[in-house]
Coordinates of C-alpha atoms in Angstrom, one line a residue:
X1 CA -74.9 24.2 -1.3
X2 CA -77.5 21.8 -2.6
X3 CA -77.1 18.1 -2.6
X4 CA -76.7 18.0 -6.3
X5 CA -73.9 20.5 -6.2
X6 CA -72.2 18.5 -3.4
X7 CA -72.3 15.3 -5.6
X8 CA -71.0 17.2 -8.6
X9 CA -68.2 18.7 -6.6
X10 CA -67.2 15.3 -5.2
X11 CA -67.3 13.8 -8.7
X12 CA -65.1 16.6 -10.1
X13 CA -62.6 16.0 -7.3
X14 CA -62.5 12.3 -8.0
X15 CA -62.1 13.0 -11.7
X16 CA -59.1 15.2 -11.0
X17 CA -57.6 12.6 -8.8
X18 CA -58.1 9.9 -11.5
X19 CA -56.6 12.3 -14.1
X20 CA -53.5 12.8 -12.0
X21 CA -53.2 9.1 -11.4
X22 CA -53.6 8.5 -15.2
X23 CA -50.9 11.1 -15.9
X24 CA -48.5 9.5 -13.4
X25 CA -49.1 6.0 -14.7
X26 CA -48.6 7.2 -18.3
X27 CA -45.3 8.8 -17.4
X28 CA -44.2 5.6 -15.6
X29 CA -45.3 3.5 -18.6
X30 CA -43.1 5.7 -20.9
X31 CA -40.1 5.4 -18.6
X32 CA -40.5 1.7 -18.3
X33 CA -40.9 1.5 -22.1
X34 CA -37.6 3.4 -22.5
X35 CA -35.9 1.1 -20.1
X36 CA -37.3 -2.0 -21.9
X37 CA -36.1 -0.8 -25.3
X38 CA -32.6 0.0 -23.9
X39 CA -32.3 -3.3 -22.2
X40 CA -33.5 -5.1 -25.4
X41 CA -30.8 -3.3 -27.4
X42 CA -28.2 -4.2 -24.9
X43 CA -29.2 -7.9 -25.0
X44 CA -28.9 -7.9 -28.8
X45 CA -25.4 -6.5 -28.5
X46 CA -24.4 -9.0 -25.9
X47 CA -25.7 -11.8 -28.0
X48 CA -23.3 -10.6 -30.8
X49 CA -20.4 -10.4 -28.3
X50 CA -20.2 -6.6 -28.5
X51 CA -19.0 -4.8 -25.3
X52 CA -21.8 -2.6 -24.1
X53 CA -20.9 1.0 -23.0
X54 CA -17.6 2.5 -22.1
X55 CA -15.5 1.3 -19.2
X56 CA -14.0 4.7 -18.5
X57 CA -16.4 6.7 -16.3
X58 CA -15.9 10.0 -18.0
X59 CA -18.5 12.7 -17.7
X60 CA -18.4 16.2 -19.1
X61 CA -20.9 18.6 -17.7
X62 CA -20.0 21.3 -20.2
X63 CA -22.0 19.5 -22.9
X64 CA -25.2 20.9 -21.5
X65 CA -25.1 24.6 -20.7
X66 CA -28.5 24.6 -19.1
X67 CA -27.3 22.0 -16.5
X68 CA -24.9 24.4 -14.8
X69 CA -27.8 26.9 -14.4
X70 CA -30.0 24.2 -12.9
X71 CA -27.3 23.3 -10.4
X72 CA -26.8 26.9 -9.3
X73 CA -30.6 27.4 -9.0
X74 CA -30.9 24.3 -6.8
X75 CA -28.0 25.2 -4.6
X76 CA -29.2 28.8 -4.1
X77 CA -32.8 27.8 -3.4
X78 CA -33.7 28.4 0.3
X79 CA -30.1 29.0 1.5
X80 CA -27.7 31.9 1.6
X81 CA -24.7 30.3 -0.2
X82 CA -22.4 31.9 -2.7
X83 CA -21.2 29.4 -5.3
X84 CA -17.9 30.3 -6.9
X85 CA -16.5 29.0 -10.2
X86 CA -15.0 25.5 -9.6
X87 CA -12.0 26.3 -11.9
X88 CA -11.0 29.1 -9.5
X89 CA -8.2 27.9 -7.3
X90 CA -8.9 27.6 -3.5
X91 CA -7.3 30.6 -1.8
X92 CA -5.2 29.5 1.2
X93 CA -3.3 31.7 3.6
X94 CA 0.5 31.6 3.3
X95 CA 0.9 31.1 7.0
X96 CA 1.3 27.4 7.9
X97 CA -0.2 25.8 11.0
X98 CA 2.4 24.8 13.5
X99 CA 0.6 21.6 14.4
X100 CA 0.2 20.3 10.8
X101 CA 1.9 17.1 9.9
X102 CA 2.7 17.6 6.2
X103 CA 3.2 13.8 5.8
X104 CA -0.6 13.5 5.9
X105 CA -1.0 15.6 2.8
X106 CA -1.7 13.6 -0.3
X107 CA 1.1 13.8 -2.9
X108 CA -0.2 15.9 -5.9
X109 CA -0.3 14.2 -9.3
X110 CA 2.6 15.3 -11.5
X111 CA 1.7 17.9 -14.0
X112 CA 1.8 16.8 -17.6
X113 CA 4.2 18.8 -19.8
X114 CA 4.0 19.2 -23.5
X115 CA 6.6 17.2 -25.4
X116 CA 9.5 19.4 -26.5
X117 CA 11.4 16.9 -28.6
X118 CA 13.4 13.9 -27.8
X119 CA 14.5 13.4 -24.2
X120 CA 18.2 13.1 -23.5
X121 CA 19.4 9.6 -22.9
X122 CA 20.4 8.7 -19.3
X123 CA 24.0 9.4 -18.4
X124 CA 24.4 6.2 -16.5
X125 CA 24.0 4.0 -19.6
X126 CA 27.3 2.7 -21.0
X127 CA 28.4 4.3 -24.3
X128 CA 30.4 3.0 -27.2
X129 CA 31.8 5.7 -29.5
X130 CA 31.7 5.1 -33.2
X131 CA 33.5 7.5 -35.5
X132 CA 32.2 7.6 -39.1
X133 CA 34.5 9.3 -41.6
X134 CA 33.5 10.7 -45.1
X135 CA 34.6 8.6 -48.1
X136 CA 37.0 11.3 -49.3
X137 CA 38.8 11.4 -45.9
X138 CA 39.0 7.6 -45.9
X139 CA 40.4 7.6 -49.5
X140 CA 42.9 10.5 -49.2
X141 CA 43.8 10.1 -45.5
X142 CA 43.6 12.3 -42.4
X143 CA 46.8 14.2 -43.3
X144 CA 45.0 15.9 -46.2
X145 CA 42.3 17.4 -44.0
X146 CA 42.0 19.6 -41.0
X147 CA 39.3 18.7 -38.4
X148 CA 37.1 21.7 -37.6
X149 CA 34.4 20.1 -35.5
X150 CA 31.9 17.3 -35.2
X151 CA 28.3 16.3 -35.2
X152 CA 27.2 13.9 -32.5
X153 CA 24.0 11.8 -32.4
X154 CA 23.1 9.0 -30.1
X155 CA 21.2 5.7 -30.9
X156 CA 20.1 3.2 -28.2
X157 CA 21.0 -0.4 -28.9
X158 CA 20.4 -3.5 -26.8
X159 CA 22.7 -6.2 -25.8
X160 CA 21.4 -9.7 -24.7
X161 CA 20.8 -10.1 -21.0
X162 CA 23.6 -12.1 -19.5
X163 CA 23.9 -14.6 -16.7
X164 CA 27.2 -15.0 -14.9
X165 CA 28.4 -17.9 -12.7
X166 CA 30.2 -16.8 -9.5
X167 CA 32.6 -19.7 -8.9
X168 CA 33.4 -19.5 -5.2
X169 CA 36.8 -21.1 -4.4
X170 CA 37.6 -21.7 -0.7
X171 CA 41.2 -23.0 -0.5
X172 CA 42.1 -25.3 2.4
X173 CA 45.2 -24.5 4.5
X174 CA 47.3 -26.2 7.2
X175 CA 50.2 -24.7 9.0
X176 CA 53.6 -25.4 7.6
X177 CA 55.3 -28.2 9.5
X178 CA 51.9 -29.7 10.4
X179 CA 51.2 -31.1 7.0
X180 CA 51.5 -35.0 7.1
X181 CA 54.3 -36.3 4.9
X182 CA 53.6 -40.0 4.9
X183 CA 50.7 -42.4 5.2
X184 CA 51.8 -43.3 8.7
X185 CA 51.8 -39.6 9.7
X186 CA 48.3 -39.2 8.3
X187 CA 47.1 -42.0 10.5
X188 CA 48.5 -40.5 13.7
X189 CA 46.6 -37.2 13.9
X190 CA 44.8 -35.0 11.4
X191 CA 46.2 -31.5 11.1
X192 CA 44.0 -28.4 11.7
X193 CA 42.6 -27.5 8.4
X194 CA 41.8 -23.8 7.8
X195 CA 39.0 -22.9 5.4
X196 CA 36.8 -19.9 5.0
X197 CA 33.1 -20.0 6.0
X198 CA 30.5 -20.4 3.3
X199 CA 29.3 -17.1 1.9
X200 CA 25.9 -16.0 3.1
X201 CA 23.1 -16.5 0.6
X202 CA 19.4 -15.7 0.8
X203 CA 18.7 -19.4 0.4
X204 CA 21.3 -21.5 2.3
X205 CA 23.4 -23.6 -0.1
X206 CA 21.2 -22.3 -2.9
X207 CA 22.0 -22.2 -6.5
X208 CA 20.9 -18.6 -7.1
X209 CA 22.4 -15.4 -5.8
X210 CA 20.4 -12.3 -4.7
X211 CA 20.5 -10.7 -8.1
X212 CA 19.0 -13.7 -9.9
X213 CA 16.4 -14.3 -7.2
X214 CA 15.4 -10.6 -7.4
X215 CA 15.1 -10.9 -11.2
X216 CA 12.7 -13.9 -10.9
X217 CA 10.5 -12.0 -8.4
X218 CA 10.3 -8.9 -10.5
X219 CA 9.5 -10.9 -13.7
X220 CA 6.9 -13.0 -11.9
X221 CA 5.0 -10.3 -10.0
X222 CA 6.0 -7.0 -11.4
X223 CA 6.0 -8.0 -15.1
X224 CA 3.2 -10.7 -14.5
X225 CA 5.0 -13.6 -16.2
X226 CA 3.9 -17.1 -15.2
X227 CA 6.5 -19.6 -14.2
X228 CA 6.4 -21.4 -17.5
X229 CA 7.3 -18.2 -19.3
X230 CA 10.2 -17.6 -16.9
X231 CA 11.4 -21.1 -17.7
X232 CA 11.5 -20.2 -21.4
X233 CA 13.0 -16.8 -20.7
X234 CA 16.0 -18.2 -18.9
X235 CA 16.4 -21.0 -21.4
X236 CA 17.0 -18.3 -24.1
X237 CA 19.8 -17.0 -21.9
X238 CA 21.3 -20.5 -21.8
X239 CA 20.2 -21.6 -18.3
X240 CA 17.8 -24.6 -18.1
X241 CA 15.8 -23.7 -15.0
X242 CA 12.7 -25.7 -14.2
X243 CA 9.6 -23.8 -13.1
X244 CA 9.3 -26.0 -10.0
X245 CA 12.8 -24.7 -9.0
X246 CA 11.7 -21.1 -9.4
X247 CA 8.5 -21.7 -7.3
X248 CA 10.6 -23.5 -4.7
X249 CA 12.9 -20.5 -4.4
X250 CA 10.0 -18.1 -3.9
X251 CA 8.4 -20.3 -1.2
X252 CA 11.7 -20.3 0.7
X253 CA 12.2 -16.6 0.2
X254 CA 8.7 -16.0 1.5
X255 CA 9.8 -17.2 4.9
X256 CA 12.7 -14.8 4.8
X257 CA 10.6 -11.6 3.9
X258 CA 7.5 -12.4 6.0
X259 CA 8.8 -10.7 9.2
X260 CA 9.4 -7.5 7.2
X261 CA 5.9 -7.5 5.7
X262 CA 4.4 -8.2 9.1
X263 CA 6.3 -5.2 10.5
X264 CA 4.9 -3.1 7.7
X265 CA 1.4 -4.2 8.7
X266 CA 2.0 -3.2 12.3
X267 CA 3.3 0.2 11.2
X268 CA 0.3 0.7 8.9
X269 CA -2.0 0.1 11.9
X270 CA -0.6 3.2 13.6
X271 CA -1.8 5.4 10.7
X272 CA -5.0 7.5 11.1
X273 CA -6.8 5.9 8.2
X274 CA -6.4 2.9 5.9
X275 CA -7.9 2.1 2.5
X276 CA -9.0 -1.4 1.6
X277 CA -10.7 -3.4 -1.2
X278 CA -10.7 -7.0 -2.5
X279 CA -10.8 -8.9 -5.7
X280 CA -11.5 -12.6 -6.6
X281 CA -8.9 -15.2 -7.7
X282 CA -9.0 -18.9 -8.6
X283 CA -7.0 -21.5 -6.6
X284 CA -6.2 -24.8 -8.3
X285 CA -8.0 -27.8 -6.9
X286 CA -8.3 -31.5 -7.9
X287 CA -11.7 -31.4 -9.5
X288 CA -12.5 -27.7 -10.0
X289 CA -10.7 -24.4 -9.2
X290 CA -11.9 -22.8 -5.9
X291 CA -12.7 -19.1 -5.8
X292 CA -10.7 -17.1 -3.2
X293 CA -9.8 -13.4 -2.7
X294 CA -6.9 -11.0 -2.6
X295 CA -7.2 -8.1 -0.2
X296 CA -5.3 -4.8 -0.4
X297 CA -4.6 -2.5 2.5
X298 CA -3.1 0.9 1.8
X299 CA -1.6 3.2 4.3
X300 CA -1.2 6.3 2.0
X301 CA 2.3 7.6 1.6
X302 CA 3.6 4.6 3.6
X303 CA 2.7 1.0 2.7
X304 CA 0.7 -1.0 0.2
X305 CA 0.0 -4.4 1.6
X306 CA -1.8 -7.6 0.4
X307 CA -3.4 -10.5 2.0
X308 CA -5.0 -13.7 0.8
X309 CA -8.2 -15.4 2.1
X310 CA -10.1 -18.4 0.9
X311 CA -13.4 -16.6 1.4
X312 CA -14.8 -13.0 1.2
X313 CA -16.4 -12.8 4.6
X314 CA -16.2 -11.1 8.0
X315 CA -13.7 -13.6 9.3
X316 CA -11.3 -12.6 6.5
X317 CA -11.8 -8.9 7.4
X318 CA -11.0 -9.7 11.0
X319 CA -7.8 -11.4 10.0
X320 CA -6.9 -8.5 7.8
X321 CA -7.7 -5.7 10.3
X322 CA -7.2 -7.5 13.7
X323 CA -6.3 -4.9 16.3
X324 CA -6.9 -1.8 14.1
X325 CA -8.7 1.3 15.4
X326 CA -9.2 4.4 13.2
X327 CA -10.9 5.4 10.0
X328 CA -11.4 2.8 7.2
X329 CA -12.0 3.9 3.6
X330 CA -13.9 1.0 1.9
X331 CA -16.9 0.2 -0.2
X332 CA -20.3 -0.4 1.3
X333 CA -20.0 -4.2 1.5
X334 CA -21.7 -5.9 4.4
X335 CA -18.4 -7.8 5.4
X336 CA -17.2 -4.6 7.1
X337 CA -20.4 -3.8 9.1
X338 CA -19.4 -5.6 12.3
X339 CA -16.2 -3.4 12.5
X340 CA -18.3 -0.2 12.6
X341 CA -20.7 -1.6 15.2
X342 CA -18.0 -1.7 17.9
X343 CA -17.1 2.0 17.5
X344 CA -13.3 1.3 17.1
X345 CA -13.4 1.7 13.4
X346 CA -15.2 4.5 11.6
X347 CA -16.5 4.0 8.1
X348 CA -15.4 6.5 5.4
X349 CA -17.5 6.3 2.2
X350 CA -16.1 6.5 -1.4
X351 CA -17.6 9.1 -3.7
X352 CA -16.1 7.3 -6.7
X353 CA -18.3 4.3 -5.9
X354 CA -21.3 6.6 -5.5
X355 CA -20.5 8.2 -8.8
X356 CA -20.4 4.8 -10.5
X357 CA -24.0 4.1 -9.7
X358 CA -25.2 7.4 -11.3
X359 CA -22.9 6.8 -14.3
X360 CA -24.9 3.6 -14.9
X361 CA -28.1 5.8 -15.1
X362 CA -27.0 7.8 -18.1
X363 CA -28.7 5.4 -20.5
X364 CA -32.1 5.4 -18.7
X365 CA -32.3 8.7 -16.9
X366 CA -29.8 11.0 -18.6
X367 CA -31.0 14.3 -17.2
X368 CA -31.2 13.2 -13.6
X369 CA -27.9 11.3 -13.9
X370 CA -26.1 14.3 -15.3
X371 CA -27.4 16.4 -12.5
X372 CA -25.9 14.1 -9.8
X373 CA -22.7 13.6 -11.7
X374 CA -22.2 17.4 -12.1
X375 CA -22.4 17.8 -8.3
X376 CA -20.0 15.0 -7.7
X377 CA -17.6 16.2 -10.4
X378 CA -17.5 19.6 -8.6
X379 CA -16.5 17.9 -5.4
X380 CA -13.6 16.2 -7.1
X381 CA -12.4 19.5 -8.7
X382 CA -12.4 21.1 -5.3
X383 CA -10.3 18.2 -3.9
X384 CA -7.8 18.5 -6.7
X385 CA -7.3 22.2 -5.8
X386 CA -6.7 21.2 -2.2
X387 CA -4.3 18.4 -3.0
X388 CA -1.2 20.1 -1.5
X389 CA -3.0 22.0 1.3
X390 CA -2.3 21.2 5.0
X391 CA -4.9 19.5 7.1
X392 CA -6.4 22.6 8.8
X393 CA -6.7 24.5 5.5
X394 CA -8.4 21.5 3.9
X395 CA -11.0 21.3 6.7
X396 CA -11.9 25.0 6.5
X397 CA -12.1 24.9 2.6
X398 CA -14.2 21.8 2.7
X399 CA -16.6 23.4 5.1
X400 CA -16.9 26.5 3.0
X401 CA -17.0 24.9 -0.5
X402 CA -17.7 21.2 -0.3
X403 CA -20.3 21.0 2.4
X404 CA -22.9 23.1 0.5
X405 CA -22.5 20.8 -2.4
X406 CA -22.9 17.7 -0.3
X407 CA -26.0 19.1 1.4
X408 CA -27.5 20.0 -1.9
X409 CA -26.7 16.6 -3.3
X410 CA -28.5 14.7 -0.5
X411 CA -31.4 17.1 -0.5
X412 CA -31.8 16.3 -4.2
X413 CA -31.5 12.5 -3.5
X414 CA -34.3 12.7 -0.9
X415 CA -36.6 14.5 -3.3
X416 CA -35.9 12.1 -6.2
X417 CA -36.2 9.0 -4.0
X418 CA -39.9 9.7 -3.4
X419 CA -40.7 9.5 -7.2
X420 CA -38.0 7.1 -8.5
X421 CA -39.3 3.8 -9.9
X422 CA -38.4 0.8 -7.9
X423 CA -35.8 -1.5 -9.5
X424 CA -34.4 1.1 -11.9
X425 CA -30.7 2.1 -12.0
X426 CA -31.7 5.5 -10.6
X427 CA -33.4 3.9 -7.6
X428 CA -30.4 1.8 -6.9
X429 CA -28.1 4.9 -7.2
X430 CA -30.3 6.9 -4.8
X431 CA -30.5 4.1 -2.4
X432 CA -26.8 3.6 -2.3
X433 CA -26.2 7.4 -1.7
X434 CA -28.8 7.7 1.0
X435 CA -27.7 4.5 2.8
X436 CA -24.1 5.8 2.8
X437 CA -25.0 9.4 3.8
X438 CA -23.0 9.5 7.0
X439 CA -20.0 7.7 5.6
X440 CA -19.9 9.9 2.5
X441 CA -20.0 13.0 4.7
X442 CA -17.2 11.9 7.0
X443 CA -14.4 13.5 4.9
X444 CA -15.9 17.0 5.7
X445 CA -14.8 16.8 9.3
X446 CA -11.2 15.5 9.0
X447 CA -8.8 17.0 6.5
X448 CA -6.7 13.9 6.4
X449 CA -9.5 11.7 4.9
X450 CA -9.7 11.2 1.1
X451 CA -12.8 11.8 -1.0
X452 CA -12.6 8.3 -2.6
X453 CA -11.0 4.9 -2.4
X454 CA -9.4 4.9 -5.9
X455 CA -5.9 4.2 -4.4
X456 CA -7.1 0.7 -3.4
X457 CA -8.5 -0.1 -6.8
X458 CA -5.4 1.1 -8.6
X459 CA -3.2 -1.2 -6.5
X460 CA -5.6 -4.1 -6.9
X461 CA -5.2 -3.7 -10.6
X462 CA -1.7 -5.2 -10.2
X463 CA -3.3 -8.6 -9.2
X464 CA -6.0 -8.3 -11.8
X465 CA -3.4 -7.9 -14.6
X466 CA -1.4 -10.8 -13.3
X467 CA -4.5 -12.9 -13.0
X468 CA -5.1 -12.6 -16.7
X469 CA -1.6 -14.2 -17.3
X470 CA -1.3 -16.9 -14.8
X471 CA -5.1 -17.6 -14.6
X472 CA -5.1 -19.2 -11.1
X473 CA -3.0 -19.8 -8.0
X474 CA -1.3 -23.2 -7.7
X475 CA -1.9 -23.4 -3.9
X476 CA -2.5 -21.3 -0.8
X477 CA 1.3 -21.4 -0.2
X478 CA 1.8 -19.9 -3.6
X479 CA -0.8 -17.2 -2.7
X480 CA 1.1 -16.4 0.4
X481 CA 4.3 -15.9 -1.6
X482 CA 2.4 -13.8 -4.0
X483 CA 1.0 -11.4 -1.4
X484 CA 4.3 -11.0 0.4
X485 CA 6.3 -10.0 -2.7
X486 CA 3.5 -8.0 -4.3
X487 CA 3.4 -6.0 -1.1
X488 CA 7.0 -5.1 -1.4
X489 CA 6.8 -4.4 -5.2
X490 CA 3.7 -2.2 -4.8
X491 CA 5.3 -0.3 -1.9
X492 CA 8.4 0.3 -4.1
X493 CA 6.2 1.8 -6.7
X494 CA 4.5 4.0 -4.1
X495 CA 7.9 5.4 -3.2
X496 CA 9.4 5.4 -6.7
X497 CA 12.1 2.9 -5.9
X498 CA 13.5 0.6 -8.7
X499 CA 12.2 -2.8 -7.7
X500 CA 15.1 -5.1 -8.9
X501 CA 17.8 -3.1 -7.2
X502 CA 15.7 -2.9 -4.0
X503 CA 15.0 -6.7 -3.9
X504 CA 18.6 -7.5 -4.7
X505 CA 20.0 -5.4 -1.8
X506 CA 17.2 -6.5 0.5
X507 CA 18.1 -10.1 0.0
X508 CA 21.7 -9.2 0.7
X509 CA 20.9 -7.5 4.0
X510 CA 17.9 -9.5 5.3
X511 CA 19.5 -12.8 6.3
X512 CA 21.8 -11.2 9.0
X513 CA 19.9 -8.0 9.7
X514 CA 18.8 -7.5 13.3
X515 CA 15.1 -8.6 13.7
X516 CA 14.3 -5.6 15.9
X517 CA 15.3 -3.2 13.1
X518 CA 13.6 -5.1 10.3
X519 CA 11.1 -2.2 9.6
X520 CA 14.1 -0.1 8.4
X521 CA 14.3 -2.3 5.3
X522 CA 10.7 -1.4 4.2
X523 CA 10.5 0.7 1.0
X524 CA 9.0 3.6 3.1
X525 CA 12.4 3.9 5.0
X526 CA 14.7 2.4 2.4
X527 CA 16.4 5.7 1.3
X528 CA 17.3 6.6 4.9
X529 CA 18.6 3.0 5.6
X530 CA 20.9 3.2 2.6
X531 CA 22.6 6.3 4.2
X532 CA 23.5 4.3 7.3
X533 CA 27.1 3.2 7.5
X534 CA 26.1 -0.2 8.8
X535 CA 24.0 -0.9 5.7
X536 CA 26.7 0.5 3.3
X537 CA 29.3 -1.8 4.8
X538 CA 27.1 -4.9 4.6
X539 CA 26.3 -4.2 1.0
X540 CA 29.9 -3.5 0.0
X541 CA 31.0 -6.7 1.6
X542 CA 28.6 -8.9 -0.3
X543 CA 30.5 -10.4 -3.2
X544 CA 27.4 -11.6 -5.0
X545 CA 26.1 -8.0 -5.2
X546 CA 29.5 -7.0 -6.6
X547 CA 29.2 -9.6 -9.3
X548 CA 25.7 -8.5 -10.2
X549 CA 27.0 -4.9 -10.5
X550 CA 29.9 -6.1 -12.7
X551 CA 32.6 -4.9 -10.3
X552 CA 34.4 -8.3 -10.2
X553 CA 36.3 -8.7 -13.5
X554 CA 37.9 -12.1 -12.9
X555 CA 35.6 -14.6 -14.6
X556 CA 36.3 -18.3 -14.9

């Protein structure tokens, strides 16, 4: 080859390289232009006060029929894997493993039934019978007609809520013959006076009985009513009750229930895995409200617990999880990193958090975002089919069906990370997924572990809704009372226990209940405790509980 040909060959090679570079830069310019126009439109909407995008992260892969074929092609490329229809139920053997603890299986979501007309009214509601006679019967009298049947319908009406004063009378007695008859006799020696002991109350010498106290707690932290609205609510019922009084009651009751909640924390730490998350809250201060945080800690199928901390840092995490060893389902925040470094706590990633990053890419990179979201959606469908499966069957099904999807997902992430533009939503989504690779894969090896941490976010919503009403906490002492009672209320909801009746009976039992058995009063064990003869006798002997149930008819 002559020198001229060599030079020409080199020039052609460089021209091809430059052409490829120009094509790549042109493609990047178009993508940046698309992002710029999208962000410009979003800024215009935000200036007008219009909410941008949907809050619900709903994705339907069926809108693009070519997408399913692309997913199948990607999964089948270079691997001997058979992909079955996701809608097909996971086949499980009928034989049960002897070593399976069925309490570890997540409770399936109740199936929605189609409405088939009006539901029957509860039998426990009191009924008033109203007989309506035709005008002819009223005019001519019953003697002129024969009754051949009747048509019955029911209408629900409401009576005003009522407060009742329990007037406790404790007569004084002396033995006959010992009663002094004259002033001189009275001066000699006072007779032995017999009087009954004071009745036990949740707050010693308090104004409120257990039923009213439970009512204020449920209104404040289950119905999310601030103290000023409670003040107005009870005023409408005829009781002038200052908000400072209500807050004082709750602070005193917090001391009463704190040993129970601490026992629930200790029991939660014995579980194989916990789920946690946090949300911000304002605390009232002299000059400006200070930002603090609520933490939730969920032991699935057992307890939902809350803590308060002035800061969102590693020290707060240490106070929340002091002494815990096991799996921790959490987001990828750096405040948890020091726990994983010791080897006592193992990080479990949340696929819902991962999905959220790709959901944010739908506006800028719709095709690539849909690709990732379809894979993740398939994982969730498999998990729904395994909701009632025992642990061993879950593990085998995950290895057979979920693992190929997870491998394909991370292979695709590695391929896209090499060409994704820095700073784009897609680059952030890929970076999150690749950084969390080990944590996101951990559910494959243990059938007890969940795919996501949605249970924590659902329970934190309780505090978020309340925060929209009461805006800020009055003090750290108020935050302590908040977390203690919200822990009990959220655990009641977990176990489908009516909160007012539970708190009323809890406040009847707790003052004299043996401290070593306090965990028996947790919502997780409440139904078993109510079957005990000891608990039944204590509740039956509490006159205030009887008054709240309407069993005492003598009213003054």
